[in-house]
Structures are given as C-alpha cells and as structure tokens.
Coordinates of C-alpha atoms in Angstrom, one line a residue:
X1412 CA -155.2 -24.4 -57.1
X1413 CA -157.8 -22.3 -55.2
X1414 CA -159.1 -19.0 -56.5
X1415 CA -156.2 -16.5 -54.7
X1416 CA -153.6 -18.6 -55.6
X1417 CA -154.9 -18.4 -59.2
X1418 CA -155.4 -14.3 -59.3
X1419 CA -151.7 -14.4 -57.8
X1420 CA -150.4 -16.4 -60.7
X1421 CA -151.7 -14.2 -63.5
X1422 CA -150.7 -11.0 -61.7
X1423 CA -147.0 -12.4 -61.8
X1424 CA -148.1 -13.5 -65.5
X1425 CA -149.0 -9.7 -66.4
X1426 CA -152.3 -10.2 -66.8
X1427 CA -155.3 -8.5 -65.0
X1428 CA -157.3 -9.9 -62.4
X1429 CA -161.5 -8.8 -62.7
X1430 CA -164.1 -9.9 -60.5
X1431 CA -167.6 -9.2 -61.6
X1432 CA -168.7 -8.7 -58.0
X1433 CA -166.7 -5.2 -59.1
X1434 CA -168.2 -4.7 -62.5
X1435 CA -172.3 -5.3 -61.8
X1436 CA -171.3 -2.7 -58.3
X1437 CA -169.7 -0.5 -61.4
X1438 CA -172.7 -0.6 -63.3
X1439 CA -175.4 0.1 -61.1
X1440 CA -173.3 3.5 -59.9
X1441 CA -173.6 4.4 -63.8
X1442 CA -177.4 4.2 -63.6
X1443 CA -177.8 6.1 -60.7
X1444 CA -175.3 9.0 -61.8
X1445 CA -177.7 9.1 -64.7
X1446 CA -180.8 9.1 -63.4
X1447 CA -180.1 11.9 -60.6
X1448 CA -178.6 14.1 -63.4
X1449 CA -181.7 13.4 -65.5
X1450 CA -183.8 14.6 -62.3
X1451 CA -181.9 17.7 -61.8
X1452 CA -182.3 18.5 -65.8
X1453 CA -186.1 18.3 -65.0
X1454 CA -186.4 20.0 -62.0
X1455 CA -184.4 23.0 -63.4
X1456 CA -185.9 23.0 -66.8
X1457 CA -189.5 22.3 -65.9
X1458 CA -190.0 23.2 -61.9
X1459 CA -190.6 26.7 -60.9
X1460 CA -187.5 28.5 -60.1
X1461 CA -185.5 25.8 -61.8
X1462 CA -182.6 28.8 -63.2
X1463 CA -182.5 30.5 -59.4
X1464 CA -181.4 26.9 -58.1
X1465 CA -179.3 26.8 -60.7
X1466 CA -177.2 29.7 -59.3
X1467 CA -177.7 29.0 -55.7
X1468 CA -176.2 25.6 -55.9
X1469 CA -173.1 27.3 -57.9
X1470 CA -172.6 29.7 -55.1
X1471 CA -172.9 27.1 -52.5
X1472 CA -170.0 24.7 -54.1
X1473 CA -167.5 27.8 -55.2
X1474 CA -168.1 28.3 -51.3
X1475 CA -167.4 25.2 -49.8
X1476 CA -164.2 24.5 -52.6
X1477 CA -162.9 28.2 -51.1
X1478 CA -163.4 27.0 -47.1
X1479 CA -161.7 23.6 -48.0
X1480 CA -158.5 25.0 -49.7
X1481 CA -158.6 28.0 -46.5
X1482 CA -158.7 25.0 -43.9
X1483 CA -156.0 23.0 -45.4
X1484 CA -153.6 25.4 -46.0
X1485 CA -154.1 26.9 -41.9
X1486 CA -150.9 26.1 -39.7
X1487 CA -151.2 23.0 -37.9
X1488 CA -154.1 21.4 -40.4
X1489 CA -151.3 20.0 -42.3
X1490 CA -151.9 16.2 -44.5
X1491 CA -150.9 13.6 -41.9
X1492 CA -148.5 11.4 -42.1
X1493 CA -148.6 8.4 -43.6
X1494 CA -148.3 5.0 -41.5
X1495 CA -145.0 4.3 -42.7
X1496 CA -143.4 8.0 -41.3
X1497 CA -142.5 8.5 -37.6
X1498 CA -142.4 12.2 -38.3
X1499 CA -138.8 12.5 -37.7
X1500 CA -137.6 12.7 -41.0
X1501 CA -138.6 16.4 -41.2
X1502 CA -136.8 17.2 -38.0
X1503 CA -133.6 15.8 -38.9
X1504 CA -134.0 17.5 -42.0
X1505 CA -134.4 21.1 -40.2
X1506 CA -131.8 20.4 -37.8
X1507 CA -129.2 19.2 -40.4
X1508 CA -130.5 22.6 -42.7
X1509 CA -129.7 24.3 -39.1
X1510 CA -126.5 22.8 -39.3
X1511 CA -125.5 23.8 -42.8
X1512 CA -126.1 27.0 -41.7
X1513 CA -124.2 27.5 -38.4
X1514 CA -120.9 25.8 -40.0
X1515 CA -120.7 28.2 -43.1
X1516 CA -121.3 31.4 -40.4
X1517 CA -118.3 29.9 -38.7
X1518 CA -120.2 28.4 -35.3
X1519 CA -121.9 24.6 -35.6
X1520 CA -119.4 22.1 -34.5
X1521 CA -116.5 24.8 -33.1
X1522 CA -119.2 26.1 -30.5
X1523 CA -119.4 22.2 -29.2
X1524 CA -117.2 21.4 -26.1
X1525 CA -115.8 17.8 -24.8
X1526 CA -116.1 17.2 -21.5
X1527 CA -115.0 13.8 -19.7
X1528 CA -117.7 12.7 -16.4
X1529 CA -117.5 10.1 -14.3
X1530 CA -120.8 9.1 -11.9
X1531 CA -122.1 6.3 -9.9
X1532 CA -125.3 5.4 -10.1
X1533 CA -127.2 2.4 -8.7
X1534 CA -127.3 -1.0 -10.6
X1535 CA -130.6 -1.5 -11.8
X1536 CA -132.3 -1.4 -14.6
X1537 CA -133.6 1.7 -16.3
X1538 CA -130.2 3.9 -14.2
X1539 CA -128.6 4.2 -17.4
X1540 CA -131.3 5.0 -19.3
X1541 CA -132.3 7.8 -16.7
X1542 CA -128.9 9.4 -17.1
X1543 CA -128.9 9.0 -20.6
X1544 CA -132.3 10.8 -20.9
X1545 CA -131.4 13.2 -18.9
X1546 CA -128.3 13.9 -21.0
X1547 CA -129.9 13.8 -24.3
X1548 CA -133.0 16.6 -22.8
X1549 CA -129.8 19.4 -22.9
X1550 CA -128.8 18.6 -26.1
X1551 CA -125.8 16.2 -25.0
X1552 CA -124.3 13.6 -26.9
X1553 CA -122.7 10.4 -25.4
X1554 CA -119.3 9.7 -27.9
X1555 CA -118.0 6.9 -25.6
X1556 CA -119.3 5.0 -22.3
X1557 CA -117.0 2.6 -19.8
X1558 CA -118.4 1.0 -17.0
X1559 CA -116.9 0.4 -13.7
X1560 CA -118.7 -2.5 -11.7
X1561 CA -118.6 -2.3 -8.3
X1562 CA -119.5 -3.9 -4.8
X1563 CA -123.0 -1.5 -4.8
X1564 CA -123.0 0.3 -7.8
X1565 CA -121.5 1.3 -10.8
X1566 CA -119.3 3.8 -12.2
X1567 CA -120.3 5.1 -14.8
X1568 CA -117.4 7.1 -17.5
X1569 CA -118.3 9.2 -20.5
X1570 CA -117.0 11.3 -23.2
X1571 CA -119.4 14.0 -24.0
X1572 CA -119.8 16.6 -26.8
X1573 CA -122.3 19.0 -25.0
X1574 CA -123.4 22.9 -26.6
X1575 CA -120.3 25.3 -26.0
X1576 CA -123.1 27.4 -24.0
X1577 CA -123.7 24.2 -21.5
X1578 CA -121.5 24.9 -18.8
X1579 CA -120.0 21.8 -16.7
X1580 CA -122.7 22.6 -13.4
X1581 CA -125.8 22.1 -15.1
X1582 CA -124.3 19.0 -17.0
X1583 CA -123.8 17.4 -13.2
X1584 CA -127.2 19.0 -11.9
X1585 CA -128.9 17.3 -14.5
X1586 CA -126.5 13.8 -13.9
X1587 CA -127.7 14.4 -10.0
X1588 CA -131.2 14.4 -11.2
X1589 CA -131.2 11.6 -12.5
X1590 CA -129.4 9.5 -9.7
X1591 CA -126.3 10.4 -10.3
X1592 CA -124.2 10.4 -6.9
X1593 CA -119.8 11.6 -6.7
X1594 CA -119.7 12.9 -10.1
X1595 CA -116.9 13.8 -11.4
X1596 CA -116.2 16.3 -14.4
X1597 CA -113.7 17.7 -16.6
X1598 CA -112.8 19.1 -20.3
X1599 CA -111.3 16.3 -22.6
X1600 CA -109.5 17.2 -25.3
X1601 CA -109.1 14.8 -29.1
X1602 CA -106.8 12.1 -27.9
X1603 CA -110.1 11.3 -25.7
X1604 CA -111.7 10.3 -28.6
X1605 CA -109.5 7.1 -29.1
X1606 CA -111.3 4.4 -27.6
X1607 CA -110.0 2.5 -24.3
X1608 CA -109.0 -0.9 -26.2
X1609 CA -107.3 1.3 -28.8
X1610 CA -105.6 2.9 -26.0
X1611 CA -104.3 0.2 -23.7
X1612 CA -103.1 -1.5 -26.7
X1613 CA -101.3 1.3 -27.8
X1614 CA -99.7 1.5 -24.2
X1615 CA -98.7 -2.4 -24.0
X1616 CA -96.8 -1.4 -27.3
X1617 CA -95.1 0.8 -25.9
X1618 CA -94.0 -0.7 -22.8
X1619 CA -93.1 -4.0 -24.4
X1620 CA -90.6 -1.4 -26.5
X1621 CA -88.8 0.1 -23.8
X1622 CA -89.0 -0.8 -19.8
X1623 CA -88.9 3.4 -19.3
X1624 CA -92.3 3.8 -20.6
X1625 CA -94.0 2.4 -18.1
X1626 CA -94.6 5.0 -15.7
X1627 CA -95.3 7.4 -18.6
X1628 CA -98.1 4.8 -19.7
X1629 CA -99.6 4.5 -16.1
X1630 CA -99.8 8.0 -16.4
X1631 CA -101.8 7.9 -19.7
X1632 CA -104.0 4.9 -18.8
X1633 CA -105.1 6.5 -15.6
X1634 CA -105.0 10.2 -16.2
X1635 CA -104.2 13.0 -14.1
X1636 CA -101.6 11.2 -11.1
X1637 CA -98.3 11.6 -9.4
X1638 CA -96.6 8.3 -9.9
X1639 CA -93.4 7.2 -7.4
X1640 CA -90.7 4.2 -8.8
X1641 CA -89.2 3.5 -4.7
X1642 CA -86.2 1.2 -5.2
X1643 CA -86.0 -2.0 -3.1
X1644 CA -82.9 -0.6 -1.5
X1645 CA -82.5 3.1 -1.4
X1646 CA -79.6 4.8 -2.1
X1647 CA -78.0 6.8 0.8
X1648 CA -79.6 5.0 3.7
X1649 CA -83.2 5.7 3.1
X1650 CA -86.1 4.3 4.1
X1651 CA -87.3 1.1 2.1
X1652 CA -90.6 1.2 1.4
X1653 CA -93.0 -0.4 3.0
X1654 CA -93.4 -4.6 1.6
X1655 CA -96.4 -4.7 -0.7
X1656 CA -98.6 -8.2 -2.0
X1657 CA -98.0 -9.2 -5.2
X1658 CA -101.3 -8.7 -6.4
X1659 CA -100.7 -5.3 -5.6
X1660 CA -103.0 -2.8 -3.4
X1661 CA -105.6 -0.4 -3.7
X1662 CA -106.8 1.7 -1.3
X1663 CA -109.0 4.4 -2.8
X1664 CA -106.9 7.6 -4.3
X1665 CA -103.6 5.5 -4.0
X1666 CA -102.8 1.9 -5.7
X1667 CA -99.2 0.5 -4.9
X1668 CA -97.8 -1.9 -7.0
X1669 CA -95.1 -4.1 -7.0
X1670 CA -92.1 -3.6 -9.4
X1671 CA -90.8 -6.1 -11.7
X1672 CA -87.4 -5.4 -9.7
X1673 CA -88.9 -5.5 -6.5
X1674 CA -89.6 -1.7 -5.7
X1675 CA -92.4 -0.5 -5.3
X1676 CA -94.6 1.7 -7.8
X1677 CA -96.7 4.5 -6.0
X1678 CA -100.0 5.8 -8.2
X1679 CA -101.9 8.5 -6.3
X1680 CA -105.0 10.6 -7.6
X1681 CA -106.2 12.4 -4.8
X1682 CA -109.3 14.0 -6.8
X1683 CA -110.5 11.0 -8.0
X1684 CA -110.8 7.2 -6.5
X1685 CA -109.3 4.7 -8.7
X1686 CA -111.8 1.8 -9.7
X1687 CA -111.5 -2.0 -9.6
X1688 CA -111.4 -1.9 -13.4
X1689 CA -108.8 0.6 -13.4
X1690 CA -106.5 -1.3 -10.7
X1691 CA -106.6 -5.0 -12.9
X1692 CA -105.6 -2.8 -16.1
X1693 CA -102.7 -0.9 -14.2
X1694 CA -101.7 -4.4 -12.8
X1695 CA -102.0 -5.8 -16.0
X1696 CA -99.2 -3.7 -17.4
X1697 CA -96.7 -4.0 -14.9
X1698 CA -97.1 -7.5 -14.9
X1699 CA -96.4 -7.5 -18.8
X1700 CA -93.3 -5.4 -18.3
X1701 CA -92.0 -7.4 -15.7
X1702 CA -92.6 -10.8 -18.0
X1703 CA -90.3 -8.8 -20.6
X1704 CA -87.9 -8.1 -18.1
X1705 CA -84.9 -5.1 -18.9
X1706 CA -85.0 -3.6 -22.4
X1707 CA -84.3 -0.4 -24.0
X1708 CA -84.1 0.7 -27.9
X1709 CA -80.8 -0.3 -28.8
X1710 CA -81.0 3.2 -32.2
X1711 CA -77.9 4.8 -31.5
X1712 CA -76.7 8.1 -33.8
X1713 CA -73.4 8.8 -34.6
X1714 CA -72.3 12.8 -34.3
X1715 CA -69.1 14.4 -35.5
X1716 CA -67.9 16.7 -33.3
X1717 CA -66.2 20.2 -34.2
X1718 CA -63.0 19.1 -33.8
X1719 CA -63.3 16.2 -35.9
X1720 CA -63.9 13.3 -33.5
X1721 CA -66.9 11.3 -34.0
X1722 CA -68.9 10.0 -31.0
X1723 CA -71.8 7.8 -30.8
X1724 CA -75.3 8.7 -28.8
X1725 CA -77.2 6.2 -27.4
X1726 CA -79.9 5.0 -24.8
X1727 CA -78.0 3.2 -21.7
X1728 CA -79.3 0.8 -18.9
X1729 CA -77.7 -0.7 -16.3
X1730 CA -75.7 -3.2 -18.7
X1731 CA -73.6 -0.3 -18.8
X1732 CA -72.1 0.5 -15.1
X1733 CA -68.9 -0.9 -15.5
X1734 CA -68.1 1.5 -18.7
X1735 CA -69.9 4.4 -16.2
X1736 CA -67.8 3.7 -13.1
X1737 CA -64.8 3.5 -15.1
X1738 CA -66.1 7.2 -16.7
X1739 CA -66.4 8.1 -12.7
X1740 CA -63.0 7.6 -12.3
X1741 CA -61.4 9.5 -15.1
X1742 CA -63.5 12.4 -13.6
X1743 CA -62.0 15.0 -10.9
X1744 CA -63.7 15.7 -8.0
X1745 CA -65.0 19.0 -8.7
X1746 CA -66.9 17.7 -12.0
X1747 CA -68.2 15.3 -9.8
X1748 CA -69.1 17.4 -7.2
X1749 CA -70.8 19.5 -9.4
X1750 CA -72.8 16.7 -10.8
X1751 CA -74.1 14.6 -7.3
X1752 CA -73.9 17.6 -5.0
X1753 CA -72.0 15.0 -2.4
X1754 CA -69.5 13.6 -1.3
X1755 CA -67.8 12.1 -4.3
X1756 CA -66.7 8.8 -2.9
X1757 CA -70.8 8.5 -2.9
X1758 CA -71.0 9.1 -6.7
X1759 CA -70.5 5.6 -7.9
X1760 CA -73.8 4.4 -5.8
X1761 CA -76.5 6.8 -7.4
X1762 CA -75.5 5.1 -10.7
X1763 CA -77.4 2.0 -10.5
X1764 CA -80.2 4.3 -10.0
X1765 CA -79.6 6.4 -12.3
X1766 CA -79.3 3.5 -15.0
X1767 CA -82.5 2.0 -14.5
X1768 CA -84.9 2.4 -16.8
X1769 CA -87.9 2.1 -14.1
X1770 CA -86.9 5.5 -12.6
X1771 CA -86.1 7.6 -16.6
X1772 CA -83.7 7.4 -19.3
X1773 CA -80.5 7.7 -20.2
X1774 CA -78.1 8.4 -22.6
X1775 CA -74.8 7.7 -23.2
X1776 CA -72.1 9.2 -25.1
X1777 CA -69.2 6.8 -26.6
X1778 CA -66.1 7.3 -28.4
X1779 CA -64.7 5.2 -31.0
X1780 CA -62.7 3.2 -28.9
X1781 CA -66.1 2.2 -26.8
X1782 CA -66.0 4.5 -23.8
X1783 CA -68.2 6.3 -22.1
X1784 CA -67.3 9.8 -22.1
X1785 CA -70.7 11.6 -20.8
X1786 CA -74.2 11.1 -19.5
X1787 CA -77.7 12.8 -19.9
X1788 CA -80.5 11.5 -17.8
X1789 CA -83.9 12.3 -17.9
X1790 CA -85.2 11.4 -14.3
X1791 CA -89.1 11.1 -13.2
X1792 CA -90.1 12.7 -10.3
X1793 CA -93.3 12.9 -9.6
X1794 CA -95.3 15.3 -11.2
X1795 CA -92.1 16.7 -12.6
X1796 CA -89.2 15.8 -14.4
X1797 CA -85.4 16.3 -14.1
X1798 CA -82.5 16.7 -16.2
X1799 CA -78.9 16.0 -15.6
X1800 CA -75.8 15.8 -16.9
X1801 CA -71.9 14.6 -16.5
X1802 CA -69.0 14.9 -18.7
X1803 CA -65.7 13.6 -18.7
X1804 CA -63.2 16.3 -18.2
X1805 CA -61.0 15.6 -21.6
X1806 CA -64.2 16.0 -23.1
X1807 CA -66.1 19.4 -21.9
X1808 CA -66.6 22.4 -24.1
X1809 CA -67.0 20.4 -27.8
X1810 CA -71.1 20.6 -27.5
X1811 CA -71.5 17.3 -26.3
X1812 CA -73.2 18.8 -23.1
X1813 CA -75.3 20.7 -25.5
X1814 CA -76.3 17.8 -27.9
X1815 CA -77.4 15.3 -24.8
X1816 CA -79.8 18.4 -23.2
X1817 CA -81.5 19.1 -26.3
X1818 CA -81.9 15.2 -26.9
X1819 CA -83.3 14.7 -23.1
X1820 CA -85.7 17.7 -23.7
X1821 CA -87.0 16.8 -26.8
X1822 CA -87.7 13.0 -24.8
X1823 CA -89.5 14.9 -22.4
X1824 CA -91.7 16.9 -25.1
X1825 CA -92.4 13.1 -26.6
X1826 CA -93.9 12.1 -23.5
X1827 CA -95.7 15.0 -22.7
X1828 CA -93.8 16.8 -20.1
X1829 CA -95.0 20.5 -19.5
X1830 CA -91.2 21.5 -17.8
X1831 CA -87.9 20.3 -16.7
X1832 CA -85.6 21.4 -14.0
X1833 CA -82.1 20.9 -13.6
X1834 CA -80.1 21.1 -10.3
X1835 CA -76.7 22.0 -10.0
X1836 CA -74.9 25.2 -8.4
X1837 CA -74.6 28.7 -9.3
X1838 CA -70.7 28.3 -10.2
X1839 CA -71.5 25.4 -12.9
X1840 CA -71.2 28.0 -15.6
X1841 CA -71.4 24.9 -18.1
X1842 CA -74.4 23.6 -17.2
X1843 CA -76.1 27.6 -16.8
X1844 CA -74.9 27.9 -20.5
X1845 CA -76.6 24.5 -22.2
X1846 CA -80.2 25.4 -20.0
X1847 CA -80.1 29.0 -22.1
X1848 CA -79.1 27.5 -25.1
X1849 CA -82.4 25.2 -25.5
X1850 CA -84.2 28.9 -26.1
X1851 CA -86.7 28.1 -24.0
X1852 CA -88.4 30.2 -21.4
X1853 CA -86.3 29.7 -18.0
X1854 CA -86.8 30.3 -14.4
X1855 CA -84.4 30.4 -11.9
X1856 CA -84.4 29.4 -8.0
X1857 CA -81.1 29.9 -6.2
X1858 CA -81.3 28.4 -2.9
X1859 CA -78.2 28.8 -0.1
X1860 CA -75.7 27.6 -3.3
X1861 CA -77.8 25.6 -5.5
X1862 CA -79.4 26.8 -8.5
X1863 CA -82.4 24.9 -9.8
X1864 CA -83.0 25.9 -13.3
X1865 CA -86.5 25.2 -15.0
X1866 CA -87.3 25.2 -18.7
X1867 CA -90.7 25.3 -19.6
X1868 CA -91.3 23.4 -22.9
X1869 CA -93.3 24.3 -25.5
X1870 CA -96.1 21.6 -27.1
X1871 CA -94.3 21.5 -31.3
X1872 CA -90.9 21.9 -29.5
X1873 CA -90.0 20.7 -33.3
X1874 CA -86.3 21.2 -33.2
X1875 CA -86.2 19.3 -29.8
X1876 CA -88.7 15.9 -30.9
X1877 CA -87.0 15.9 -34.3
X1878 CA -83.7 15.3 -32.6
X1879 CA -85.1 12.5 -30.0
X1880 CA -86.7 10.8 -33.2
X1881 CA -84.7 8.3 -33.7
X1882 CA -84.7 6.9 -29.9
X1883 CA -88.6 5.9 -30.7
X1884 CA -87.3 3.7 -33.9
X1885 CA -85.0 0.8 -32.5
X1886 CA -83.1 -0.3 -34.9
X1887 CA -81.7 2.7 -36.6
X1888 CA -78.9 4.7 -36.5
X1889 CA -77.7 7.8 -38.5
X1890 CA -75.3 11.0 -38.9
X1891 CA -75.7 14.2 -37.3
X1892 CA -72.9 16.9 -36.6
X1893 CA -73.1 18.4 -32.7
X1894 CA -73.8 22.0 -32.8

C-alpha cells in the first residue's frame, strides 16, 4: 500500500494525517515572526524617532483597513462567485420575489395571455433554436410544441404564455426575424393546454361511443372549420358529389374524405392550410369510425306526461325507419307540411337522412306500446346547427314538443354550439311557442312565409346540459316528468 493510499485509510479511520514537510515550513514561519517583532521592538525603543513611527505606522493600517471595507462594500465590487454558482440562482430568486409580489397586488399570472402560432421555418439545424431564442428575448414561454414535417420545411405549432402587454404583431415580427415565413396567430384559451395525444385520444373515445360525434371531433381535432357530411345519393335529385380516393384528399385549405357509408366528408379551413400530419390524424379517425360501423348510446329516459301517460326518450338511428314511416302515416298533411316544407308524398325520403347519425342526432319519443309518436333532430350544417321537430297529431299539446327542444339544445350546448335555428312557417304557432320557451335570446327572419328562428345559447346553459346528461352515459335510463 503506497503512501496516499495509506493517508486515505486513516482519514476514513478518523485519524489525522501530518507530514513534517508541513511542520519544519511551520516552524521556520514562527522564527521569523519572532525575529521581525524583536527588530521592530528595537528599532522603536532604541532608534531615533522610534515612538513617531510608532504612530505613523498606526495611522497608515487604520487607513488602509478603512479603504478596504469602502471598496468592498461599492456597487458592483461585490465577492465573486464561487466555481460551483452560475450566478442564476440570485435571478431566479428576484424574479420569483417579483412574482410574490405582483400575484398578491392582483397582476402576475392574470396579466399573462395564451396565444396559439403556427410558422414554417426551414429544416436545419439551429431554426428552432433561433425561434426559440427569439421567443424567450420578449419574455415568452413555450407551454407546448408540435411539428409538421413537410416536403421543404417544417411547420412549426406552439402554445404560448406571452406578457399581457405583448401584443400578437410583435410576437410574429420577432417569429419573422428569426426565419419564420406564413405565420399564423391566435388567442388559445385552457382546453389548449391539454396536450395533442391526450386530445386525440379523448376524441377516438368519443367517436368509438357514438357514430354522431365524428364531425364534432373533426371539428375539435382541427380547429376552426366548416365541415360537410354529402350523402352518396342525395335526397331530392341533387347532385352527388364528386367520387373521392380512399385514402382521401388534401388539397391545401380543403381535405375530402371518404365516409364510412360512402359519402363524402368535406373539411375546409380557408385561413389556414391543413398539414400532412393533420390529414393522416383526420383520416385516422374516420377510418376508426368506419371499422365500428353504426352505433348510438342506447340511455333512454322514461317521462310521465301531464296527463298520466308515460313515454320513453331516446337516441334513434336508422334501425328505426320502419317505426318513423309508420309515425308518417298517422300524420295529416298539414303537420307534415309544416315539418318538410314540401310536398308530403316526399316526407318519407328525407328520413333516411334524417336518421343517420353521420349528418346529427336524433331522438325519438315512444309510447308504451313501442311506437314512435315524435321526433327531435339536431342536424349539422356547416358552421351552424339546426333543430327540428315532428309530432304525431294524437299527441301535440302534452309538452312533448317542449321536452325534445330543450333536450336537442342542451346536445348542442355539449358540443359546443354557439346557436341553433329552426325553420318552419310563421303559422306553426307550436313550434314559435317551444323556441320562446327555451328562454333564450331569439332572433327572428321571416322570409316570403318561412320563419327561421335562431336561439343563441348561452356557455353553462345548466338547465339545458343537465337534461341531455344522460345521452352521454349509455347504459342508463331514469324518471323525469315533462314540463
């Protein structure tokens, strides 16, 4: 064992380690120490002058002590840091202090703003980084990144958390800066702060849950877009659209997809070009929903009316046209005329359409004896979405029209809707009276005879979701009396 090894040892063992290199070096600064004090003593008690140097050499060390504790208490002479300290530590400390102080005056956090940006930059390294830097020199924090890859570039998505005094054009001139090129920007709100797997997951859920969802989800997944269901054969004599591959198609602002029924689903986002990474998720999910093929909650709710009948409300597809039809033909003409604003031979055609859960939802009012007695439908158009409503003449005036409205409008608060319209005509008295009875704020277009009513709906619509609950719970049924 060789002489460090040993040292080692009997410091582990607790005991000292001495060299005598140390204590002769220790020694021979004792003897000098003496021997210049001894030489001082002399020269101050024998030389001439000896007491005057005496005092001089006191006034010279009081004055050098006084300039070293002036220098090192001067701004900017502070200790340095030691090897082991970046010299961050003490910022973060004053910013979080800074912090603690703007959240108990009521600012902090609330003056922050979310704002969602989209930019292409060139792929390389060091692009990111640029853009990031550039982010981070206005005091702008990166919550989430995607990428998009594409043919020469890549898109580039984030969620932002940027000073509420940072407004969105000097956010993109600093993105542009950096290389940024077609950047896009826009506030976000908290549901952006779920991340995308999260997200897509929660969609598939969804969809797997009930066919309907699916343009709702598309919606979600994508953002802001108009989205078309085109049946493979129109009713009325239409147009059929236009044959599309089965991988689909994307052609920038607009991707078409095929439906699992073979329609055609139309996504178009005209201030924003969909991405190659946003295409293969959209196809994704429409694939999925056509693997699962046609589904729908099977909750129904069972409601006594007024008079004492009980009826039963529940979600309806297409597996129910023969009960429908046979509802048609207990209607008269003018109910039915009110309802399809046709001919009424031509009612029994829309019906099909109207039960499919690709283009809304429906429900379906039954008595005890199984038959359908009325129908609410919640219909997607677009960027809006319409309400509608048929009931069997035996049955009109108990509040059954009532209960299927409020149910379709509190769907239509559940998936986000901002209004719903209803067409009918200016003589449908019944129809006028269930559209003011939601106590919402209305609008009204009356156009040579037809009236088109429009209900704007309010986010915590509570009354309306609480009554649509149980359609989002398959499986369960319960009690309710109709109004």
């Amino acid at each position: 064992m060789n002489r460090d090894m040993s040292d080692v040892t009997r410091a582990r063992n607790g005991r000292p380690v001495h060299h005598w290199r140390r204590d002769v070096v220790e020694l021979a600064a004792l003897f000098t120490a003496v021997a210049v004090a001894d030489a001082v003593a002399n020269l101050v008690g024998h030389g001439p002058g000896g007491p005057a140097l005496l005092v001089i050499s006191a006034l010279v060390l009081a004055a050098t002590a006084g300039f070293h504790v002036w220098w090192a208490r001067r701004p900017g002479h502070a200790p340095p840091v030691t090897d082991t300290d970046t010299g961050a530590r003490p910022a973060v400390s004053a910013t979080r202090q800074a912090g603690t102080g703007a959240d108990a005056s009521g600012t902090g956090d609330r003056a922050s703003t979310l704002w969602r940006l989209r930019t292409t930059v060139r792929d390389e390294p060091g692009s990111l980084a640029a853009l990031c830097t550039a982010l981070a020199g206005h005091r702008v924090d990166i919550l989430s990144l995607q990428t998009h890859p594409l043919a020469d570039g890549t898109v580039d998505e984030f969620l932002l958390r940027a000073p509420g005094d940072l407004i969105a054009g000097e956010i993109t001139r600093a993105v542009a800066l950096a290389g940024g090129t077609d950047t896009w920007i826009e506030r976000a709100d908290a549901h952006d702060l779920v991340d995308a797997p999260t997200r897509v997951l929660g969609l598939a859920t969804r969809t797997a849950l009930d066919a309907a969802e699916l343009p709702l989800a598309l919606r979600q997944l994508l953002g802001r877009c108009t989205i078309r269901s085109l049946p493979a054969h129109p009713v009325g004599g239409a147009r059929r659209p236009e044959t599309v591959p089965v991988e689909g198609a994307l052609e920038d602002t607009v991707m078409r997809l095929r439906a699992p029924e073979g329609g055609v689903i139309t996504v178009e986002r005209p201030y924003l070009p969909f991405t190659p990474t946003e295409f293969a998720r959209a196809r994704a999910l429409v694939e999925l929903d056509a693997r699962l093929g046609p589904r729908i909650p099977r909750s129904q709710d069972v409601i006594a009316l007024p008079a004492g009948d009980a009826i039963t409300v529940r979600r309806a597809d297409t597996g129910d046209l023969p009960a429908a039809r046979a509802m048609h033909e207990r209607c008269s003409p003018r109910t039915l005329g009110l309802r399809y604003h046709g001919p009424v031979g031509d009612a029994d055609r829309y019906l099909n359409h109207l039960l499919s859960p690709r283009f809304g939802r429906t429900l379906a009012v039954r008595t005890a004896s199984g038959r359908i007695v009325g129908l609410g439908h919640l219909l997607w158009d677009g960027d809006e979405t319409e309400v509608a409503l048929l009931v069997e003449d035996a049955w009109q005036r108990r509040g059954i029209g009532g209960e299927l409205l409020t149910r379709l409008v509190g769907m239509a608060v559940e998936a986000g809707c901002e209004s719903v319209y209803a067409v009918t005509q200016a003589s449908n008295t019944g129809m006028v009276a269930a559209m003011r009875g939601l106590g919402l704020p209305l609008d009204y277009q009356i156009e040579e005879g037809t009236l088109v009513i429009t209900a704007r709906l309010a986010a915590g619509q509570g009354d309306a979701v609480t009554a649509a609950g149980w359609l989002s719970s398959a499986g369960e049924s319960g009690n309710a009396e109709a109004p």
